[in-house]
Coordinates of C-alpha atoms in Angstrom, one line a residue:
X1 CA 0.0 0.0 0.0
X2 CA 2.8 2.5 0.9
X3 CA 4.7 1.8 -2.2
X4 CA 1.6 2.1 -4.4
X5 CA 0.8 5.5 -2.9
X6 CA 4.4 6.7 -3.1
X7 CA 4.4 6.1 -6.8
X8 CA 2.2 9.2 -7.2
X9 CA 4.9 11.4 -5.8
X10 CA 7.9 13.0 -7.4
X11 CA 11.2 11.1 -7.2
X12 CA 12.6 13.6 -4.7
X13 CA 9.5 13.3 -2.5
X14 CA 9.6 9.5 -2.7
X15 CA 13.2 9.3 -1.8
X16 CA 12.9 11.7 1.1
X17 CA 9.8 10.1 2.5
X18 CA 11.4 6.7 2.4
X19 CA 14.4 8.1 4.2
X20 CA 12.2 9.8 6.9
X21 CA 9.9 7.0 7.8
X22 CA 11.8 3.9 6.9
X23 CA 14.9 2.0 8.1
X24 CA 16.7 2.4 4.8
X25 CA 16.9 -1.0 3.1
X26 CA 16.9 -3.0 6.4
X27 CA 13.1 -2.8 6.5
X28 CA 12.8 -4.9 3.4
X29 CA 15.5 -7.5 4.2
X30 CA 13.7 -10.2 2.3
X31 CA 14.3 -8.4 -0.9
X32 CA 18.0 -9.6 -0.6
X33 CA 17.0 -13.3 -0.5
X34 CA 18.2 -14.8 -3.8
X35 CA 16.9 -18.3 -3.1
X36 CA 20.3 -20.0 -3.2
X37 CA 20.0 -21.5 0.3
X38 CA 17.0 -23.6 -0.7
X39 CA 18.7 -24.9 -3.9
X40 CA 21.9 -25.8 -2.1
X41 CA 20.0 -27.7 0.6
X42 CA 18.3 -29.9 -2.0
X43 CA 21.6 -30.6 -3.8
X44 CA 23.2 -31.8 -0.5
X45 CA 20.2 -34.1 0.2
X46 CA 20.5 -35.6 -3.2
X47 CA 24.2 -36.3 -2.8
X48 CA 23.7 -38.0 0.6
X49 CA 21.0 -40.3 -0.9
X50 CA 23.4 -41.4 -3.6
X51 CA 26.4 -42.1 -1.3
X52 CA 24.8 -43.7 1.8
X53 CA 22.4 -46.2 0.4
X54 CA 18.9 -47.4 1.2
X55 CA 18.9 -46.9 5.0
X56 CA 20.2 -43.4 4.7
X57 CA 17.5 -42.7 2.1
X58 CA 14.8 -43.9 4.6
X59 CA 16.2 -41.7 7.4
X60 CA 16.4 -38.7 5.0
X61 CA 12.8 -39.3 3.9
X62 CA 11.6 -39.3 7.5
X63 CA 13.7 -36.2 8.3
X64 CA 12.3 -34.4 5.3
X65 CA 8.7 -35.2 6.3
X66 CA 9.5 -33.8 9.8
X67 CA 11.0 -30.7 8.3
X68 CA 7.9 -30.3 6.0
X69 CA 5.6 -30.5 9.1
X70 CA 7.6 -28.0 10.9
X71 CA 7.6 -25.7 7.9
X72 CA 3.8 -26.0 7.5
X73 CA 3.3 -25.2 11.2
X74 CA 5.6 -22.2 10.9
X75 CA 3.6 -21.0 7.8
X76 CA 0.3 -21.5 9.6
X77 CA 1.6 -19.5 12.6
X78 CA 2.8 -16.7 10.3
X79 CA -0.6 -16.6 8.7
X80 CA -2.2 -16.3 12.1
X81 CA 0.1 -13.5 13.1
X82 CA -0.5 -11.7 9.8
X83 CA -4.3 -11.8 10.4
X84 CA -3.8 -10.5 14.0
X85 CA -1.5 -7.6 12.8
X86 CA -3.9 -6.8 10.0
X87 CA -6.8 -6.4 12.5
X88 CA -4.6 -4.5 14.8
X89 CA -3.4 -2.1 12.1
X90 CA -6.9 -1.5 10.9
X91 CA -8.2 -0.6 14.4
X92 CA -5.1 1.4 15.2
X93 CA -5.3 3.6 12.1
X94 CA -9.1 4.1 12.5
X95 CA -8.5 5.2 16.1
X96 CA -5.7 7.5 15.3
X97 CA -7.5 9.2 12.4
X98 CA -10.6 9.7 14.4
X99 CA -8.7 11.4 17.2
X100 CA -6.7 13.6 14.7
X101 CA -9.9 15.3 13.7
X102 CA -10.1 16.9 17.1
X103 CA -7.9 19.9 16.4
X104 CA -8.2 21.6 19.7
X105 CA -7.2 18.4 21.6
X106 CA -4.3 17.8 19.3
X107 CA -3.0 21.3 19.7
X108 CA -3.3 21.1 23.5
X109 CA -2.1 17.5 24.2
X110 CA 0.3 16.6 21.4
X111 CA 1.7 19.9 20.3
X112 CA 1.4 21.3 23.9
X113 CA 0.5 24.8 22.6
X114 CA -0.6 26.1 26.0
X115 CA -0.9 29.8 26.8
X116 CA 2.4 29.8 28.5
X117 CA 4.1 28.5 25.3
X118 CA 2.5 30.9 22.9
X119 CA 3.0 33.9 25.2
X120 CA 6.7 33.1 25.6
X121 CA 7.2 32.8 21.8
X122 CA 5.2 36.0 21.0
X123 CA 6.9 38.1 23.7
X124 CA 10.4 36.8 22.6
X125 CA 10.0 37.2 18.9
X126 CA 7.5 40.0 18.3
X127 CA 8.2 42.4 21.2
X128 CA 11.2 44.2 22.6
X129 CA 11.3 42.8 26.1
X130 CA 13.3 43.1 29.3
X131 CA 15.4 40.3 30.8
X132 CA 13.1 40.2 33.9
X133 CA 9.9 39.7 31.8
X134 CA 11.5 37.0 29.7
X135 CA 12.8 35.3 32.9
X136 CA 9.4 35.3 34.4
X137 CA 7.9 33.7 31.3
X138 CA 10.6 31.0 31.2
X139 CA 9.7 30.2 34.8
X140 CA 6.3 29.1 33.5
X141 CA 8.0 26.8 31.0
X142 CA 10.3 24.7 33.4
X143 CA 11.7 22.3 30.8
X144 CA 13.0 25.2 28.6
X145 CA 14.1 27.1 31.7
X146 CA 16.2 24.2 32.9
X147 CA 17.7 23.6 29.5
X148 CA 18.8 27.3 29.2
X149 CA 20.3 27.3 32.6
X150 CA 22.2 24.1 31.7
X151 CA 23.5 25.6 28.4
X152 CA 25.2 28.6 30.0
X153 CA 27.5 26.2 31.9
X154 CA 28.4 24.4 28.6
X155 CA 31.8 25.6 27.4
X156 CA 31.4 24.7 23.8
X157 CA 28.0 26.4 23.5
X158 CA 29.1 29.6 25.2
X159 CA 32.3 29.8 23.2
X160 CA 30.3 29.8 20.0
X161 CA 28.5 32.8 21.4
X162 CA 31.9 34.4 22.1
X163 CA 31.3 34.3 25.9
X164 CA 32.5 32.5 28.9
X165 CA 30.6 29.8 30.6
X166 CA 29.8 29.5 34.3
X167 CA 27.4 27.6 36.5
X168 CA 24.3 29.6 37.5
X169 CA 21.1 28.7 39.2
X170 CA 18.6 31.4 38.3
X171 CA 17.1 31.9 34.9
X172 CA 17.5 35.7 34.8
X173 CA 21.2 35.5 35.0
X174 CA 21.2 32.8 32.3
X175 CA 19.1 35.1 30.1
X176 CA 21.5 37.9 30.5
X177 CA 24.5 35.6 29.6
X178 CA 23.0 34.5 26.4
X179 CA 21.2 37.7 25.4
X180 CA 17.8 38.3 23.9
X181 CA 19.0 37.9 20.3
X182 CA 20.6 34.5 21.0
X183 CA 17.5 33.3 22.9
X184 CA 15.3 34.2 19.9
X185 CA 17.0 31.5 18.0
X186 CA 17.5 29.1 20.8
X187 CA 14.2 28.9 22.6
X188 CA 12.0 28.0 19.6
X189 CA 14.5 25.2 18.8
X190 CA 14.3 23.9 22.3
X191 CA 10.5 24.1 22.5
X192 CA 9.8 22.5 19.2
X193 CA 12.3 19.7 19.7
X194 CA 10.5 18.7 22.8
X195 CA 7.2 18.5 20.9
X196 CA 8.6 15.9 18.5
X197 CA 9.0 13.5 21.5
X198 CA 12.5 12.5 20.3
X199 CA 13.2 10.1 23.2
X200 CA 10.1 8.0 22.7
X201 CA 10.2 4.2 23.2
X202 CA 8.7 3.2 19.9
X203 CA 10.6 4.7 17.0
X204 CA 13.5 6.9 17.9
X205 CA 15.0 6.6 14.5
X206 CA 12.1 8.4 13.0
X207 CA 12.0 11.2 15.5
X208 CA 15.8 11.7 15.3
X209 CA 15.6 12.1 11.5
X210 CA 12.5 14.3 11.8
X211 CA 14.3 16.6 14.2
X212 CA 17.5 16.7 12.1
X213 CA 15.4 17.7 9.1
X214 CA 13.4 20.3 11.0
X215 CA 16.5 21.9 12.5
X216 CA 18.2 22.0 9.1
X217 CA 15.0 23.5 7.5
X218 CA 14.6 26.1 10.2
X219 CA 18.2 27.2 10.0
X220 CA 18.2 27.2 6.2
X221 CA 15.2 29.6 6.4
X222 CA 17.1 31.8 8.8
X223 CA 20.2 31.8 6.6
X224 CA 18.1 32.8 3.6
X225 CA 16.2 35.4 5.5
X226 CA 19.5 37.0 6.6
X227 CA 20.7 37.0 3.0
X228 CA 17.6 38.8 1.8
X229 CA 17.5 41.3 4.7
X230 CA 14.3 39.9 6.3
X231 CA 13.7 41.8 9.6
X232 CA 12.9 38.8 11.8
X233 CA 15.2 35.9 10.7
X234 CA 14.7 34.1 14.0
X235 CA 11.2 33.1 12.8
X236 CA 12.9 30.4 10.7
X237 CA 12.6 27.7 13.3
X238 CA 9.0 28.5 13.9
X239 CA 8.2 28.2 10.2
X240 CA 10.0 24.9 10.0
X241 CA 8.1 23.5 13.0
X242 CA 4.8 24.7 11.7
X243 CA 5.4 22.9 8.4
X244 CA 6.0 19.6 10.3
X245 CA 3.1 19.9 12.7
X246 CA 1.3 17.1 10.7
X247 CA 4.1 14.7 11.3
X248 CA 4.7 15.7 14.9
X249 CA 1.0 15.5 15.9
X250 CA 0.4 12.3 14.0
X251 CA 3.3 10.5 15.6
X252 CA 2.4 11.6 19.1
X253 CA -1.2 10.4 18.6
X254 CA 0.1 7.2 17.1
X255 CA 2.1 6.6 20.3
X256 CA -0.9 7.2 22.5
X257 CA -3.3 5.2 20.4
X258 CA -0.9 2.3 19.9
X259 CA -0.8 1.6 23.7
X260 CA -4.6 2.1 24.0
X261 CA -5.4 -0.3 21.2
X262 CA -2.8 -2.8 22.3
X263 CA -4.1 -2.9 25.9
X264 CA -7.6 -3.3 24.7
X265 CA -6.5 -6.3 22.5
X266 CA -4.7 -7.9 25.4
X267 CA -7.7 -7.6 27.7
X268 CA -10.1 -8.9 25.0
X269 CA -8.0 -11.9 24.1
X270 CA -7.4 -12.7 27.8
X271 CA -11.2 -12.6 28.4
X272 CA -11.9 -14.8 25.5
X273 CA -9.2 -17.3 26.4
X274 CA -7.2 -16.8 23.2
X275 CA -3.7 -17.6 24.6
X276 CA -1.7 -17.2 21.4
X277 CA -3.4 -14.0 20.4
X278 CA -3.0 -12.6 24.0
X279 CA 0.8 -13.4 24.0
X280 CA 1.2 -11.9 20.5
X281 CA -0.3 -8.5 21.6
X282 CA 1.5 -8.6 24.9
X283 CA 4.8 -8.9 23.1
X284 CA 4.0 -6.4 20.4
X285 CA 6.2 -3.3 20.9
X286 CA 5.8 -1.4 17.6
X287 CA 4.4 -1.6 14.1
X288 CA 6.4 0.2 11.5
X289 CA 4.0 -0.5 8.7
X290 CA 1.0 1.2 10.3
X291 CA 3.2 4.2 11.3
X292 CA 4.5 4.5 7.7
X293 CA 1.0 4.4 6.3
X294 CA -0.3 6.9 8.8
X295 CA 2.5 9.4 8.0
X296 CA 2.0 8.9 4.3
X297 CA -1.6 9.8 4.6
X298 CA -0.6 13.0 6.3
X299 CA 2.4 13.8 4.0
X300 CA 0.4 16.4 2.0
X301 CA 0.8 18.5 5.2
X302 CA -2.7 20.0 5.0
X303 CA -3.0 19.1 8.6
X304 CA -0.1 21.4 9.4
X305 CA -2.2 24.4 8.2
X306 CA -5.2 23.3 10.3
X307 CA -3.0 23.1 13.4
X308 CA -0.9 26.2 13.0
X309 CA -3.6 28.6 12.0
X310 CA -5.6 28.7 15.3
X311 CA -2.3 29.1 17.3
X312 CA -0.3 31.6 15.2
X313 CA -2.6 33.4 12.8
X314 CA -3.1 36.4 15.1
X315 CA 0.6 37.2 15.8
X316 CA 2.2 35.6 12.8
X317 CA -0.2 35.8 9.9
X318 CA 2.7 36.1 7.4
X319 CA 4.0 32.7 8.5
X320 CA 0.6 31.1 7.9
X321 CA 0.6 32.6 4.4
X322 CA 4.1 31.2 3.7
X323 CA 3.1 27.8 5.1
X324 CA -0.1 27.7 3.0
X325 CA 1.9 28.6 -0.1
X326 CA 4.3 25.7 0.5
X327 CA 1.7 23.1 1.4
X328 CA -0.6 24.0 -1.5
X329 CA 2.4 24.1 -3.9
X330 CA 1.7 27.7 -5.2
X331 CA 3.9 28.6 -8.1
X332 CA 7.3 30.0 -7.0
X333 CA 6.9 33.3 -8.8
X334 CA 3.5 33.9 -7.2
X335 CA 4.7 33.5 -3.7
X336 CA 5.4 36.0 -1.0
X337 CA 9.0 36.6 0.1
X338 CA 8.7 34.2 3.0
X339 CA 7.0 31.7 0.7
X340 CA 9.9 31.7 -1.7
X341 CA 12.4 31.4 1.2
X342 CA 10.5 28.4 2.6
X343 CA 10.4 26.7 -0.8
X344 CA 14.2 27.0 -1.2
X345 CA 14.8 25.9 2.4
X346 CA 12.7 22.8 2.0
X347 CA 14.6 21.8 -1.1
X348 CA 17.9 22.3 0.6
X349 CA 16.9 20.6 3.9
X350 CA 15.7 17.5 2.1
X351 CA 18.8 17.4 0.0
X352 CA 21.0 17.6 3.1
X353 CA 19.2 14.6 4.8
X354 CA 19.6 12.5 1.6
X355 CA 23.2 13.5 1.2
X356 CA 24.0 12.6 4.8
X357 CA 22.3 9.2 4.3
X358 CA 24.3 8.7 1.1
X359 CA 21.1 8.5 -0.9
X360 CA 21.7 11.5 -3.2
X361 CA 23.9 11.0 -6.2
X362 CA 26.2 13.8 -7.4
X363 CA 24.9 13.4 -11.0
X364 CA 21.4 14.5 -9.8
X365 CA 22.6 18.0 -8.8
X366 CA 22.1 19.5 -12.3
X367 CA 18.4 18.6 -12.3
X368 CA 18.2 19.6 -8.6
X369 CA 19.3 23.2 -9.4
X370 CA 16.7 23.5 -12.2
X371 CA 13.8 23.1 -9.7
X372 CA 15.2 24.3 -6.3
X373 CA 15.5 28.0 -7.3
X374 CA 18.8 28.0 -5.4
X375 CA 21.9 29.3 -7.2
X376 CA 25.2 27.5 -6.7
X377 CA 26.6 30.3 -4.6
X378 CA 23.7 30.2 -2.1
X379 CA 23.8 26.4 -2.2
X380 CA 27.5 26.3 -1.2
X381 CA 26.9 28.8 1.6
X382 CA 24.1 26.7 3.0
X383 CA 26.1 23.5 2.7
X384 CA 29.2 25.0 4.5
X385 CA 27.2 26.1 7.6
X386 CA 26.3 22.5 8.8
X387 CA 22.7 23.6 9.4
X388 CA 21.8 20.2 11.0
X389 CA 23.7 21.5 14.1
X390 CA 22.3 24.4 16.1
X391 CA 24.0 27.8 15.4
X392 CA 23.8 30.2 18.3
X393 CA 26.0 32.8 16.6
X394 CA 24.0 34.2 13.7

């Protein structure tokens, strides 16, 4: 199903999506099976029959019958598991999709866009604020507060800011050490990284790749904004996070619904005395196929507009416009300044992930430049900055 739907996408989109949600080629390990093992086993049995006579042939015949019974039992068990996983996937995806229609709940629970969150972002990015006001707002966001306090004691981080590190215990001192401008880049990155749930127990590979892409995309936006003289280049990470809201929210709902559906299956099979099915669901820890299909159905990113608009349309309407232009694939020449920047940043960020995974071939660059609207000078500048790693020193 996933491959069939992917065939409708462009080659670049297909390749990037496969990278993002899959496990490279490990996920389809059976595609490497050339069938030689089965052929070699038959040849060895034939030679043994010829060399060891009638008694050996009888023993081999009995052994082959036993192996065939074992093989048939194994195939039957695999068919049972396939039916169980099919029913599980169907119920899981139905549950997830039903819950994803509840926009307000998703914004509150999975994106955690509470008043304290939006007030901090708006005050930091839109307004000229004092250290004391920002420190007070950070006190209401304890995870970010603790992270900021920890960073000022980090020598490498502070050296990149051109400042000395030291251990502090209050957030206002930490705010003063980093400065308002540095925090305008840092805090959105910290806040949106947490929303991705990067340390989950189901699929850390996916969330690590999503975060790497999102950070690259946000900083590519910032770099391009600075080149074009845009007045608030620290909005880049916000724009990147908003574009990926569909993936972030879907994955977090998947985690919640997975455990809910799995527990219901365990209780139902226990009640019905279905021991094998009970044990199967009890041991089930993840299901990559259902996650891939879920993310594929959300890959048009229309859900990102639906989630970002209620939260950011009042204070950041220009970001909503740029987001809408990207999601709806508006012609490049008809886009706003931010819409064009986002278009180029998306192209670069996807290229960077594929390059790092050694999935992008050098001979594709000529065609890439024809559609990315990035000249080679800008491309080289973006590439040299290692935008997958946070830059505190813009």
